[in-house]
Short mmCIF file of C-alpha atoms in Angstrom, two decimals:
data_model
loop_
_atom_site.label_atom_id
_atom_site.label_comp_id
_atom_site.label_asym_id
_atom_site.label_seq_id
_atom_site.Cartn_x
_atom_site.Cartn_y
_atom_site.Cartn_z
CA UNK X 1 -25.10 35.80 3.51
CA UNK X 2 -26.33 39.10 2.06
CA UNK X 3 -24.30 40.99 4.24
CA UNK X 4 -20.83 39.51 2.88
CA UNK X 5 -22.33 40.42 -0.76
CA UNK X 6 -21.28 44.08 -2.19
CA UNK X 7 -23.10 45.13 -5.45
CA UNK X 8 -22.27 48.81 -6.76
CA UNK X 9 -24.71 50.94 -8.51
CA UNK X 10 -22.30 53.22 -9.80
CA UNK X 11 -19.80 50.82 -11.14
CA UNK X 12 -19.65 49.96 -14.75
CA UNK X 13 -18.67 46.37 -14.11
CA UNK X 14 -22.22 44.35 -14.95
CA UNK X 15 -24.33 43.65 -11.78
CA UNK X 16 -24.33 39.73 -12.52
CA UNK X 17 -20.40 40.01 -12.74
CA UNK X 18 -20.60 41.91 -9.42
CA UNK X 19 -22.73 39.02 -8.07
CA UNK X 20 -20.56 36.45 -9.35
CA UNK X 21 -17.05 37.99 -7.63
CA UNK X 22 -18.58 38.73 -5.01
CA UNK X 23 -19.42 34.92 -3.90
CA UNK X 24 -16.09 34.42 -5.31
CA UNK X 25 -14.17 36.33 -3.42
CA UNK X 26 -16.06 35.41 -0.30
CA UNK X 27 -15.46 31.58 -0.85
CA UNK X 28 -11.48 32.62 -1.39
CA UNK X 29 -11.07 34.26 2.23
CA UNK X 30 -13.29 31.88 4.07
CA UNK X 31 -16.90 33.43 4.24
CA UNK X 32 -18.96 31.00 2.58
CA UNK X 33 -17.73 26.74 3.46
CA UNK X 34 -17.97 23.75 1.17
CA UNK X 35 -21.99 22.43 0.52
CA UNK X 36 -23.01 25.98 2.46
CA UNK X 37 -26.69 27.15 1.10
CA UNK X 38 -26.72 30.24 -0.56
CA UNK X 39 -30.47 32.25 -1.47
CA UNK X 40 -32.46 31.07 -4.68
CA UNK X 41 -32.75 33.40 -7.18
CA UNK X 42 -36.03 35.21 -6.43
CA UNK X 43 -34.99 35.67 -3.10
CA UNK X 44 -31.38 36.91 -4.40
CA UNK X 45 -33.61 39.49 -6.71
CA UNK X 46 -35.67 40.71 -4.10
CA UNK X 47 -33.26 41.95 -1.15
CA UNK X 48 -30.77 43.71 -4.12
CA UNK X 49 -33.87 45.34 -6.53
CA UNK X 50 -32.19 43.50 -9.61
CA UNK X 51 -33.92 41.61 -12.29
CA UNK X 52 -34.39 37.57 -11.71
CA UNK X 53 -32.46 37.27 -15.44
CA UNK X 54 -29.25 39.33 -13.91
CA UNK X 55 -29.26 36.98 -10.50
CA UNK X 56 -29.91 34.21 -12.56
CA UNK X 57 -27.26 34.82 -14.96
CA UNK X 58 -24.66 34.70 -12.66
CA UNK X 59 -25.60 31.69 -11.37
CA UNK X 60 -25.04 30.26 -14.27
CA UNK X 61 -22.02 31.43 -14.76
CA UNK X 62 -21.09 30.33 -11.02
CA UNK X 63 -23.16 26.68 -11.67
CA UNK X 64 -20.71 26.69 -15.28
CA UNK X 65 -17.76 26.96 -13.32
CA UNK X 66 -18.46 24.48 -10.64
CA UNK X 67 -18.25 26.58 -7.90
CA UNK X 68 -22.25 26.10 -7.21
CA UNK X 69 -24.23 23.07 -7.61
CA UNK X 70 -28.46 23.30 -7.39
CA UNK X 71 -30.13 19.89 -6.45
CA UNK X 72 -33.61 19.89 -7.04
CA UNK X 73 -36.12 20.95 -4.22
CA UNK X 74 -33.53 22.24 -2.05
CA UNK X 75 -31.68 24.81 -3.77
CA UNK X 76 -28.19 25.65 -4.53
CA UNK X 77 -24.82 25.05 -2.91
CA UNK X 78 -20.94 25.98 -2.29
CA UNK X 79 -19.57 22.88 -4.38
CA UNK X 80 -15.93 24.80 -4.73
CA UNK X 81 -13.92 26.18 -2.02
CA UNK X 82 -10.66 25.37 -2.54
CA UNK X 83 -7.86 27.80 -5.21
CA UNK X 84 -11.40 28.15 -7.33
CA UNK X 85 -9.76 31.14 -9.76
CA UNK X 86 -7.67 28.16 -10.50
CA UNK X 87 -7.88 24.61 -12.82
CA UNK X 88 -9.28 22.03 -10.11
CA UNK X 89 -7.77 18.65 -10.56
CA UNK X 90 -8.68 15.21 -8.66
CA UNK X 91 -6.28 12.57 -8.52
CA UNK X 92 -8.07 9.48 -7.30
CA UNK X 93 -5.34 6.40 -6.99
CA UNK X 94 -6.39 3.23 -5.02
CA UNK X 95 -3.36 3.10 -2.86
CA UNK X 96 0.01 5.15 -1.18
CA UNK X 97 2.52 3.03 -2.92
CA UNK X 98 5.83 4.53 -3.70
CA UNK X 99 5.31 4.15 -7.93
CA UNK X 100 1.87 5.80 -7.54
CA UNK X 101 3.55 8.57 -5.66
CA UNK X 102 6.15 8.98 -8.60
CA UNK X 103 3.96 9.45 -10.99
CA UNK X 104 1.87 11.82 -8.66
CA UNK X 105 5.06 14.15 -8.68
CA UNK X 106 6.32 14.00 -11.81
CA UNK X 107 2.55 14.77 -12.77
CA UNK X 108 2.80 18.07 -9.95
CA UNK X 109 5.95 19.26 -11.74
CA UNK X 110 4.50 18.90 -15.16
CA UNK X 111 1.07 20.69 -14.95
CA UNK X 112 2.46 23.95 -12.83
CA UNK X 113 1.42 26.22 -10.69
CA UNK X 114 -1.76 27.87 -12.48
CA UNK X 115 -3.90 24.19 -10.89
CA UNK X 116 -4.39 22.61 -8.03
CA UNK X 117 -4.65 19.03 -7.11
CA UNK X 118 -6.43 17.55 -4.23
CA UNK X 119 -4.59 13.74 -3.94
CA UNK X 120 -7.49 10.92 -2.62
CA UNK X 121 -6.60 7.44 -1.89
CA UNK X 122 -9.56 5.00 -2.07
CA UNK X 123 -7.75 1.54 -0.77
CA UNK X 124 -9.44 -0.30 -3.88
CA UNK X 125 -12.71 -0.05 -1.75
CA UNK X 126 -16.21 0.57 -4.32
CA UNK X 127 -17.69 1.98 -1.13
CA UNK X 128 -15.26 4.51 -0.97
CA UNK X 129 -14.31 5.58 -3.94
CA UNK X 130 -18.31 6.08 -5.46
CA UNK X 131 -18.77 8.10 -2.06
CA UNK X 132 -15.91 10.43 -3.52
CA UNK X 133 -16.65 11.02 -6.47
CA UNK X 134 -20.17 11.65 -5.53
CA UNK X 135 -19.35 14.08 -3.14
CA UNK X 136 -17.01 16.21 -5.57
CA UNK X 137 -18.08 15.66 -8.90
CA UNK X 138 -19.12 18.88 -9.77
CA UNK X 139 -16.09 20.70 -8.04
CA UNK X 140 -13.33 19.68 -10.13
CA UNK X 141 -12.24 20.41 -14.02
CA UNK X 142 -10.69 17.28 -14.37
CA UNK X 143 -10.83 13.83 -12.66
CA UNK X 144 -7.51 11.67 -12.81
CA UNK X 145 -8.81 7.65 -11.81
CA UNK X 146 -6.62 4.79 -11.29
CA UNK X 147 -9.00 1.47 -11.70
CA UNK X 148 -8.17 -1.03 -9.80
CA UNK X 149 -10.69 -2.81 -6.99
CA UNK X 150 -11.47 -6.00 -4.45
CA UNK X 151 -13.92 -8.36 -4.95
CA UNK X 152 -15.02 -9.77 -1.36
CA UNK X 153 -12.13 -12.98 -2.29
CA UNK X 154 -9.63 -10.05 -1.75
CA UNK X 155 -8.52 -10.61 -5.56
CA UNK X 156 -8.30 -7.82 -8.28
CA UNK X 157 -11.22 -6.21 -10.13
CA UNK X 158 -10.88 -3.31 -12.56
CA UNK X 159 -14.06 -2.01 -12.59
CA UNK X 160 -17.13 -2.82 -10.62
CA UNK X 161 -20.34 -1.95 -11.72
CA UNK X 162 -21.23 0.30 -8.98
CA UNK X 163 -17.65 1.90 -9.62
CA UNK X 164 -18.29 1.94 -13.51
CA UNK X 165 -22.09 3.98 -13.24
CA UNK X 166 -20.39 6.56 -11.18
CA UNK X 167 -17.41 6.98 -13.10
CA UNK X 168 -20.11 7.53 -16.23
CA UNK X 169 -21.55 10.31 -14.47
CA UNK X 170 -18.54 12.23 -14.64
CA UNK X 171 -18.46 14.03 -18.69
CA UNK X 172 -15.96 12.47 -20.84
CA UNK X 173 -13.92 15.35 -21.55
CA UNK X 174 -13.06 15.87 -17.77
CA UNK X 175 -12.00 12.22 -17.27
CA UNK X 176 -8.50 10.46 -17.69
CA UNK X 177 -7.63 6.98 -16.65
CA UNK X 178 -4.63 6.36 -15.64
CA UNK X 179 -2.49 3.07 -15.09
CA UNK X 180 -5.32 0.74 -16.35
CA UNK X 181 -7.83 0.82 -18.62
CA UNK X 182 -9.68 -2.91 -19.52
CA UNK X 183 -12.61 -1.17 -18.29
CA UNK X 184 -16.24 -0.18 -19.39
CA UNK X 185 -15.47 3.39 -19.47
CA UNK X 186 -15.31 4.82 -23.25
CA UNK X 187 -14.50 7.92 -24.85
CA UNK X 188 -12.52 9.59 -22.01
CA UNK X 189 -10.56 12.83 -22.82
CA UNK X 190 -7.35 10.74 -21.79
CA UNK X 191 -6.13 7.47 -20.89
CA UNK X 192 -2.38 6.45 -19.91
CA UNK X 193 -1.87 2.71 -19.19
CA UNK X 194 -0.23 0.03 -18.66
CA UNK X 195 -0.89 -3.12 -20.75
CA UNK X 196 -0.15 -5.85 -17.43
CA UNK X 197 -0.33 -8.86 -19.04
CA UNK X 198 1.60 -8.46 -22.64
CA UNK X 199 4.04 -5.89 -20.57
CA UNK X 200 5.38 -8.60 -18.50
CA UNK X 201 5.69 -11.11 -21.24
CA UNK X 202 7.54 -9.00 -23.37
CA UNK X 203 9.99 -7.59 -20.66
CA UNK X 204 10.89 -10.67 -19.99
CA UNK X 205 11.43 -12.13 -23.31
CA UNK X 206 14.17 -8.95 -23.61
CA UNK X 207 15.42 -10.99 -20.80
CA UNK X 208 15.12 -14.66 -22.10
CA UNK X 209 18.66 -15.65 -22.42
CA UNK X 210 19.77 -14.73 -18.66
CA UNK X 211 16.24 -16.23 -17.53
CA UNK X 212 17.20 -19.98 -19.29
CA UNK X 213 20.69 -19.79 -17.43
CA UNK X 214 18.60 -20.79 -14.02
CA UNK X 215 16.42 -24.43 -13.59
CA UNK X 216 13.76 -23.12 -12.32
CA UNK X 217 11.49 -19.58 -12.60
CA UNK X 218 9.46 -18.57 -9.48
CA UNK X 219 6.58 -15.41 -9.28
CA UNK X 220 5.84 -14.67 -6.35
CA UNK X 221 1.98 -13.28 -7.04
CA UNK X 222 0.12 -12.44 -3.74
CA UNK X 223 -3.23 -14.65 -4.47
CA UNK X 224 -5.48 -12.91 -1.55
CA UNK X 225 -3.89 -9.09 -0.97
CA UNK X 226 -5.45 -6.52 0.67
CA UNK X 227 -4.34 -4.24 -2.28
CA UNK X 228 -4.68 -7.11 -5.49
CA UNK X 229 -2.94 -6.95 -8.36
CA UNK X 230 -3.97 -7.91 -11.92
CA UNK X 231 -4.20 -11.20 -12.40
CA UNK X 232 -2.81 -10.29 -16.25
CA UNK X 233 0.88 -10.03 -15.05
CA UNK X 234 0.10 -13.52 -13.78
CA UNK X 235 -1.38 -14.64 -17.42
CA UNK X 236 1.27 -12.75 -18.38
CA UNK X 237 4.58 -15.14 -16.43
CA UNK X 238 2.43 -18.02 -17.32
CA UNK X 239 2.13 -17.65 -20.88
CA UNK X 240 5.96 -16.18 -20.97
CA UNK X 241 7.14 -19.76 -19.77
CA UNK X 242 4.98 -21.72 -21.68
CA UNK X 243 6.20 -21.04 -24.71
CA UNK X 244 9.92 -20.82 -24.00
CA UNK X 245 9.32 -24.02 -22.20
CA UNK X 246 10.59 -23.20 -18.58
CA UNK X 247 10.39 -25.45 -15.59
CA UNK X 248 8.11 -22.57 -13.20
CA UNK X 249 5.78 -22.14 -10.30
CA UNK X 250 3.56 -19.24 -8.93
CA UNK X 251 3.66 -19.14 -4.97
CA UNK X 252 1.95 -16.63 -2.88
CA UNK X 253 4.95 -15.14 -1.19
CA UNK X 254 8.59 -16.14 0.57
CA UNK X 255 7.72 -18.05 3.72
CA UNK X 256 10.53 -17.58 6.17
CA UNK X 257 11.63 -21.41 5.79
CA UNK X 258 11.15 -21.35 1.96
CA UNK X 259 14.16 -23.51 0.83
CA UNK X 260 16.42 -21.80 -1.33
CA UNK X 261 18.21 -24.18 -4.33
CA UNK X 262 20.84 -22.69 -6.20
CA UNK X 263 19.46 -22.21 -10.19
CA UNK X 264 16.73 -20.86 -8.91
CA UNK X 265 15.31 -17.31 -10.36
CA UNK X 266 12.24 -15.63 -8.73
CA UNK X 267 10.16 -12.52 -10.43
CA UNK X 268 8.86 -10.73 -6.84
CA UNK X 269 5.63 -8.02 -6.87
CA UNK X 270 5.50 -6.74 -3.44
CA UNK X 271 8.54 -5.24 -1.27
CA UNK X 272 8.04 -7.27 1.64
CA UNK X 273 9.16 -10.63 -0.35
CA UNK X 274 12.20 -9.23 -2.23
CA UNK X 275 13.36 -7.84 1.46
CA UNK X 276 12.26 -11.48 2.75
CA UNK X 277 14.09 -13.54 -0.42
CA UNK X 278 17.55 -11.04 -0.46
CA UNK X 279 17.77 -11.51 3.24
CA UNK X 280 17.69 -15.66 2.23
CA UNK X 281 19.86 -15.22 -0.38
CA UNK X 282 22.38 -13.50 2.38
CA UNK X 283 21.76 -15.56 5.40
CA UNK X 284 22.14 -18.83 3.03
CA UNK X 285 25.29 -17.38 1.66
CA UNK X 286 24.55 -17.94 -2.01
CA UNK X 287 25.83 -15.28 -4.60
CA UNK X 288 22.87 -13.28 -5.43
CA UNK X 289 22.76 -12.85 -9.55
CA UNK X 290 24.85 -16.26 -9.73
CA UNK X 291 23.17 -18.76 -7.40
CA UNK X 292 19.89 -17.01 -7.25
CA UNK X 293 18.34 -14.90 -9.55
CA UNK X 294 15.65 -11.90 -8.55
CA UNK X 295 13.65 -9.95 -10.95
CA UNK X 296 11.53 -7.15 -9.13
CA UNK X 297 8.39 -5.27 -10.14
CA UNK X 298 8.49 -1.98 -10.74
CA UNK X 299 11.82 -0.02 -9.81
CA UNK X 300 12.51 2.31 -7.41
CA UNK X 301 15.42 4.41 -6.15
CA UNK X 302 16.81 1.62 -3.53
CA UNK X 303 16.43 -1.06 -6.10
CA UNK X 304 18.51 0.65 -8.26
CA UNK X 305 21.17 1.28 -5.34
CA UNK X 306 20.85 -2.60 -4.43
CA UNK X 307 21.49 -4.05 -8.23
CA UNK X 308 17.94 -5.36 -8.31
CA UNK X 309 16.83 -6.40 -11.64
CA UNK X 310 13.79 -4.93 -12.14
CA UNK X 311 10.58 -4.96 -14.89
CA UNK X 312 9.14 -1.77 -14.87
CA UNK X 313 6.78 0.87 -16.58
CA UNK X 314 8.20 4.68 -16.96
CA UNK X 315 6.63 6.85 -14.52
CA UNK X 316 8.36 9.96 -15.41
CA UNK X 317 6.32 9.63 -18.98
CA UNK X 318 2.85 8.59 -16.92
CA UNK X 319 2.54 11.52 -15.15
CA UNK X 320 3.89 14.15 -17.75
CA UNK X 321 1.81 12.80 -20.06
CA UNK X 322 -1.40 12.97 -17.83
CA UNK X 323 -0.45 16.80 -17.29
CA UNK X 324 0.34 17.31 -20.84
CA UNK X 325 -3.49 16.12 -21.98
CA UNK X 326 -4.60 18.77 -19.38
CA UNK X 327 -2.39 21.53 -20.16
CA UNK X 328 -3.32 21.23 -24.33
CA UNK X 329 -7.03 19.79 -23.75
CA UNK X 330 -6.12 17.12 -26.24
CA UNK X 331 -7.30 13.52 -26.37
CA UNK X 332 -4.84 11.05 -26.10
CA UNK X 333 -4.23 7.50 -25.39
CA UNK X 334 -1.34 5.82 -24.64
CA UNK X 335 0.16 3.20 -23.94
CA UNK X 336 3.41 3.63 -21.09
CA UNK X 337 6.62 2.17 -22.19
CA UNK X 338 7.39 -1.23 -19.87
CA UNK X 339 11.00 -2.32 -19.72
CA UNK X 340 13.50 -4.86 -18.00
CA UNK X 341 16.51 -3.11 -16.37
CA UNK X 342 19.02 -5.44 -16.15
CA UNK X 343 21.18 -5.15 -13.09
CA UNK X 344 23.82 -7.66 -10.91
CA UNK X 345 20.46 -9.27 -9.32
CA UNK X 346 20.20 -11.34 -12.96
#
């Protein structure tokens, strides 16, 4: 490595700043790779003739900005290769589902073009995601985590406690949660959620008098799911027809020979079952919005085109808002605004 490193004797620029461009600029064009070892300090001293306080000072300055990590007994490391003159940003979501991917842009056109995100999906596995984020959590300004896990029943988990002692390794002011936060994690420099359970009782009471025009109410809540929801928006339905009274049943999905009876309305979470219940609807010939009712979670660009009713949170103001507590360094939380769009599906 001491080849690659150029320190002037004639320059005015300070020999620790010297050091510290130097690795910089060799990281930028390639020179020195991710978790590389790079020569302790007295070493470092010895082959240039400088003082152990300059080498050391510009390892701290280098260890300050993340871009070198020591571990005890070993030595120090490349933790940063990637845009390092830039802000580093992690954006850890626990699956590639179209919503999560709106709010991933409209957080990418928000935060501009002085960052630089590195996207990681973690498929709601522990395993995974505390392997991440112990493998980068000292090369990144700011960590971006969507909550949500499996339990070994394939049902939904917020937080494990293997998840939860990780995530408290990371500090607080480089952490924002995003989408969910009934977790163990406290004092985070942001946090941007939804709020599953009272969201979906409150959409649909905006709803209430179209909902009591059909017999019977239907949510279709995937019980076992290789990606689990929370078990709040089901709390959520329940408690909604409960106290308005509403003949209702939860069912795991729409079984190809599900019988359809006219009256009926059904809230649907996952695509696959709205595609699976509108192709019923069609191949039964009832008059979708008349005969059958659909309410869909979360809306998307092809609901919208179809006339699908839809209960949904406002992605456009999740992922501005995540960029916006980044781009001011202020502390913020907030709760996303959840609404029902009513359409011809209702």
């Amino acid at each position: 490595m001491f080849k690659l490193i150029n320190i002037d004797e004639n320059s005015r620029i300070p020999k620790y700043q010297q050091i510290v461009d130097s690795i910089i600029y060799n990281i930028s064009v390639g020179n020195l790779k991710m978790n590389e070892k790079i020569p302790s300090i007295n070493r470092f001293s010895e082959e240039f003739y400088l003082s152990r306080d300059t080498v050391e000072k510009a390892y701290g300055i280098l260890k300050e900005r993340n871009i070198i990590t020591s571990i005890r007994g070993k030595g120090f490391y490349i933790s940063r290769t990637k845009l390092i003159s830039k802000t580093n940003i992690l954006f850890l979501i626990n699956k590639l589902s179209n919503y999560k991917l709106r709010i991933y842009n409209h957080f990418i056109n928000k935060i501009g073009a002085n960052t630089h995100t590195d996207l990681h999906v973690y498929h709601c596995d522990e395993t995974l995601f505390s392997n991440l984020l112990e493998k980068n959590k000292s090369a990144y300004d700011y960590f971006i985590i969507m909550p949500h896990f499996k339990t070994s029943k394939l049902t939904h988990i917020t937080l494990t406690e293997k998840a939860a002692s990780v995530l408290n390794e990371i500090p607080k002011n480089k952490l924002i949660i995003l989408d969910n936060i009934k977790n163990k994690i406290n004092n985070a420099l942001g946090e941007v959620y939804q709020d599953f359970e009272n969201d979906i009782y409150e959409s649909l009471t905006e709803g209430l008098g179209k909902i009591q025009q059909y017999e019977k109410v239907f949510l279709v809540y995937p019980d076992k799911s290789v990606y689990p929801y929370p078990r709040r928006i089901l709390h959520g339905f329940r408690k909604f027809c409960v106290h308005n009274n509403l003949d209702f049943e939860i069912i795991d999905k729409i079984y190809d020979d599900f019988i359809l009876k006219s009256g009926d309305l059904f809230v649907t979470i996952e695509e696959s079952d709205l595609v699976n219940l509108v192709k019923r609807v069609r191949e039964d010939e009832f008059k979708l919005g008349y005969d059958i009712g659909i309410i869909s979670y979360n809306d998307t660009p092809l609901k919208e085109l179809l006339g699908i009713t839809v209960m949904s949170t406002n992605f456009k103001v999740m992922g501005e808002t995540v960029a916006d507590i980044i781009l001011n360094t202020k502390k913020q939380s907030l709760k996303v605004p959840f609404n029902l769009i009513i359409r011809d599906s209702l």
